[in-house]
């Protein structure tokens, strides 16, 4: 009787299936950098920190079914960051807000905002860090070999930070690397 009870808990055999296609992703250049200042000026002496997205790591797997029993794709995402200590900072940590926006046909259908606090000891001027893996489930769609979604990933900026990036920074150029 116990064997019959446990057989109802078994998951479908996925040993001969492939992972569903990952959504395409982009890191728009305007949101790849975040430079913070102390509010007393926008020159180097007043810079608190500079944060830069160097890359995005991740993969896709078969995810859990949604409430309507539709297949889902589990996207696992982590950002590779470079953090720089500015001369005006006195803090030993930097809180980095970032987002993952899910798009379908160019329209944002969902957006997840995350924060990561990174230690930046006083003796370190430049540090590299990776965010923890974040899990985002999106519907697989009718063809598991082509994702109906795309993702935009970037640093969560306020209006003044975005305006600064648009007027002062050279646009970053990211190229997709598929493994």
Coordinates of C-alpha atoms in Angstrom, one line a residue:
X1 CA 0.0 0.0 0.0
X2 CA 2.9 2.4 0.8
X3 CA 4.4 1.8 -2.7
X4 CA 1.0 2.7 -4.3
X5 CA 0.8 5.9 -2.2
X6 CA 4.3 7.0 -3.2
X7 CA 3.8 6.3 -6.9
X8 CA 1.2 9.0 -7.0
X9 CA 3.9 11.5 -5.9
X10 CA 6.3 10.8 -8.6
X11 CA 7.0 13.5 -11.1
X12 CA 7.0 13.0 -14.9
X13 CA 10.1 11.4 -16.3
X14 CA 12.2 14.2 -17.8
X15 CA 15.4 12.2 -18.5
X16 CA 14.8 12.4 -22.3
X17 CA 13.6 16.0 -22.6
X18 CA 15.5 19.2 -23.3
X19 CA 15.3 22.4 -21.3
X20 CA 12.9 25.0 -22.8
X21 CA 14.4 27.9 -24.7
X22 CA 15.5 30.9 -22.6
X23 CA 14.0 34.3 -23.3
X24 CA 16.4 36.6 -25.1
X25 CA 17.8 39.3 -22.8
X26 CA 19.3 42.7 -23.1
X27 CA 21.0 45.1 -20.8
X28 CA 20.1 48.6 -22.1
X29 CA 23.2 50.8 -21.9
X30 CA 21.4 53.6 -20.1
X31 CA 20.8 51.3 -17.1
X32 CA 24.1 49.4 -17.0
X33 CA 25.8 52.0 -14.7
X34 CA 24.9 53.8 -11.5
X35 CA 27.0 56.6 -10.1
X36 CA 26.0 58.0 -6.8
X37 CA 27.0 61.4 -5.4
X38 CA 26.8 63.0 -1.9
X39 CA 24.4 65.8 -3.1
X40 CA 27.1 68.5 -3.0
X41 CA 28.2 68.3 -6.6
X42 CA 28.7 66.1 -9.6
X43 CA 32.5 66.1 -9.7
X44 CA 34.9 63.3 -8.8
X45 CA 35.4 64.7 -5.2
X46 CA 31.7 64.2 -4.4
X47 CA 31.3 60.7 -5.9
X48 CA 30.1 58.0 -3.4
X49 CA 30.1 54.9 -5.5
X50 CA 30.1 53.6 -9.1
X51 CA 28.4 50.4 -10.0
X52 CA 28.6 48.7 -13.4
X53 CA 27.0 45.6 -14.8
X54 CA 29.8 43.6 -16.4
X55 CA 27.7 40.6 -17.5
X56 CA 24.7 38.5 -16.9
X57 CA 24.9 34.7 -16.1
X58 CA 22.0 32.3 -16.2
X59 CA 20.2 29.4 -17.7
X60 CA 16.7 28.0 -18.2
X61 CA 15.1 24.8 -16.9
X62 CA 11.7 23.3 -16.9
X63 CA 9.8 25.1 -14.2
X64 CA 6.7 24.2 -12.2
X65 CA 3.3 24.4 -13.8
X66 CA 1.3 27.5 -13.1
X67 CA -2.2 27.5 -11.5
X68 CA -3.8 26.6 -14.8
X69 CA -1.4 23.6 -15.2
X70 CA 0.5 25.3 -18.1
X71 CA 4.2 24.5 -18.5
X72 CA 6.6 27.2 -17.2
X73 CA 10.2 28.0 -17.9
X74 CA 12.4 28.7 -14.9
X75 CA 15.0 31.4 -15.7
X76 CA 17.9 31.6 -13.3
X77 CA 19.7 34.9 -13.5
X78 CA 22.8 36.4 -11.7
X79 CA 24.5 39.7 -12.4
X80 CA 28.3 40.2 -12.4
X81 CA 29.0 43.7 -11.0
X82 CA 32.0 46.0 -10.5
X83 CA 31.8 48.4 -7.6
X84 CA 34.1 51.4 -7.1
X85 CA 34.5 53.4 -3.9
X86 CA 34.4 57.1 -4.5
X87 CA 36.3 59.7 -2.4
X88 CA 33.2 61.0 -0.7
X89 CA 32.0 57.6 0.7
X90 CA 32.4 56.6 4.3
X91 CA 30.3 53.4 4.1
X92 CA 31.6 49.9 4.1
X93 CA 28.8 48.6 2.0
X94 CA 26.9 49.4 -1.1
X95 CA 23.2 48.6 -1.7
X96 CA 22.6 47.8 -5.4
X97 CA 19.1 47.9 -6.7
X98 CA 18.5 46.1 -10.0
X99 CA 15.6 44.9 -12.0
X100 CA 14.5 42.1 -14.4
X101 CA 11.7 43.2 -16.7
X102 CA 9.8 40.5 -18.7
X103 CA 8.6 41.6 -22.1
X104 CA 6.2 40.1 -24.6
X105 CA 6.0 41.6 -28.0
X106 CA 8.0 44.6 -26.7
X107 CA 5.6 45.4 -23.9
X108 CA 6.5 45.0 -20.2
X109 CA 4.3 42.3 -18.7
X110 CA 6.1 42.0 -15.3
X111 CA 9.0 43.6 -13.5
X112 CA 11.0 42.2 -10.5
X113 CA 13.1 44.6 -8.5
X114 CA 15.9 43.1 -6.3
X115 CA 18.5 44.7 -4.0
X116 CA 21.9 43.3 -3.1
X117 CA 24.1 44.8 -0.3
X118 CA 27.8 44.3 -1.1
X119 CA 30.6 44.8 1.4
X120 CA 33.2 47.3 0.2
X121 CA 36.0 47.4 2.9
X122 CA 37.8 50.8 3.3
X123 CA 41.0 49.3 2.0
X124 CA 39.4 48.2 -1.3
X125 CA 38.7 50.8 -4.1
X126 CA 37.4 48.4 -6.7
X127 CA 35.5 45.2 -6.0
X128 CA 33.8 42.5 -8.2
X129 CA 30.7 40.7 -7.0
X130 CA 28.0 38.4 -8.3
X131 CA 24.4 38.6 -7.2
X132 CA 22.7 35.4 -6.0
X133 CA 20.8 33.4 -8.5
X134 CA 17.3 34.8 -8.9
X135 CA 14.5 32.5 -10.1
X136 CA 11.9 33.9 -12.5
X137 CA 9.2 31.7 -14.0
X138 CA 7.7 32.6 -17.4
X139 CA 5.1 30.6 -19.4
X140 CA 6.9 28.3 -21.9
X141 CA 4.4 28.9 -24.8
X142 CA 3.3 26.6 -27.5
X143 CA 6.8 25.8 -28.8
X144 CA 9.4 25.1 -26.1
X145 CA 12.2 25.7 -28.6
X146 CA 11.3 29.4 -29.0
X147 CA 10.5 31.6 -26.0
X148 CA 7.7 34.1 -26.5
X149 CA 9.3 36.4 -24.0
X150 CA 12.4 38.6 -23.7
X151 CA 14.0 40.2 -20.6
X152 CA 15.6 43.6 -20.0
X153 CA 18.0 43.7 -17.0
X154 CA 19.5 46.8 -15.5
X155 CA 20.3 48.8 -12.4
X156 CA 17.2 50.4 -10.9
X157 CA 17.8 54.2 -11.2
X158 CA 15.9 57.2 -10.1
X159 CA 15.1 60.0 -12.6
X160 CA 18.2 62.1 -11.9
X161 CA 20.5 59.0 -12.2
X162 CA 19.0 58.1 -15.5
X163 CA 19.3 61.7 -16.8
X164 CA 22.9 61.7 -15.7
X165 CA 23.6 58.5 -17.6
X166 CA 21.9 59.8 -20.7
X167 CA 23.9 63.0 -20.7
X168 CA 27.3 61.9 -19.4
X169 CA 28.1 58.3 -20.0
X170 CA 29.0 56.5 -23.2
X171 CA 26.4 53.9 -24.0
X172 CA 27.5 50.4 -23.0
X173 CA 27.5 47.7 -25.8
X174 CA 26.5 44.3 -24.7
X175 CA 26.7 41.3 -26.9
X176 CA 24.7 38.1 -26.3
X177 CA 26.7 35.0 -25.8
X178 CA 24.8 31.8 -26.1
X179 CA 26.2 28.5 -24.8

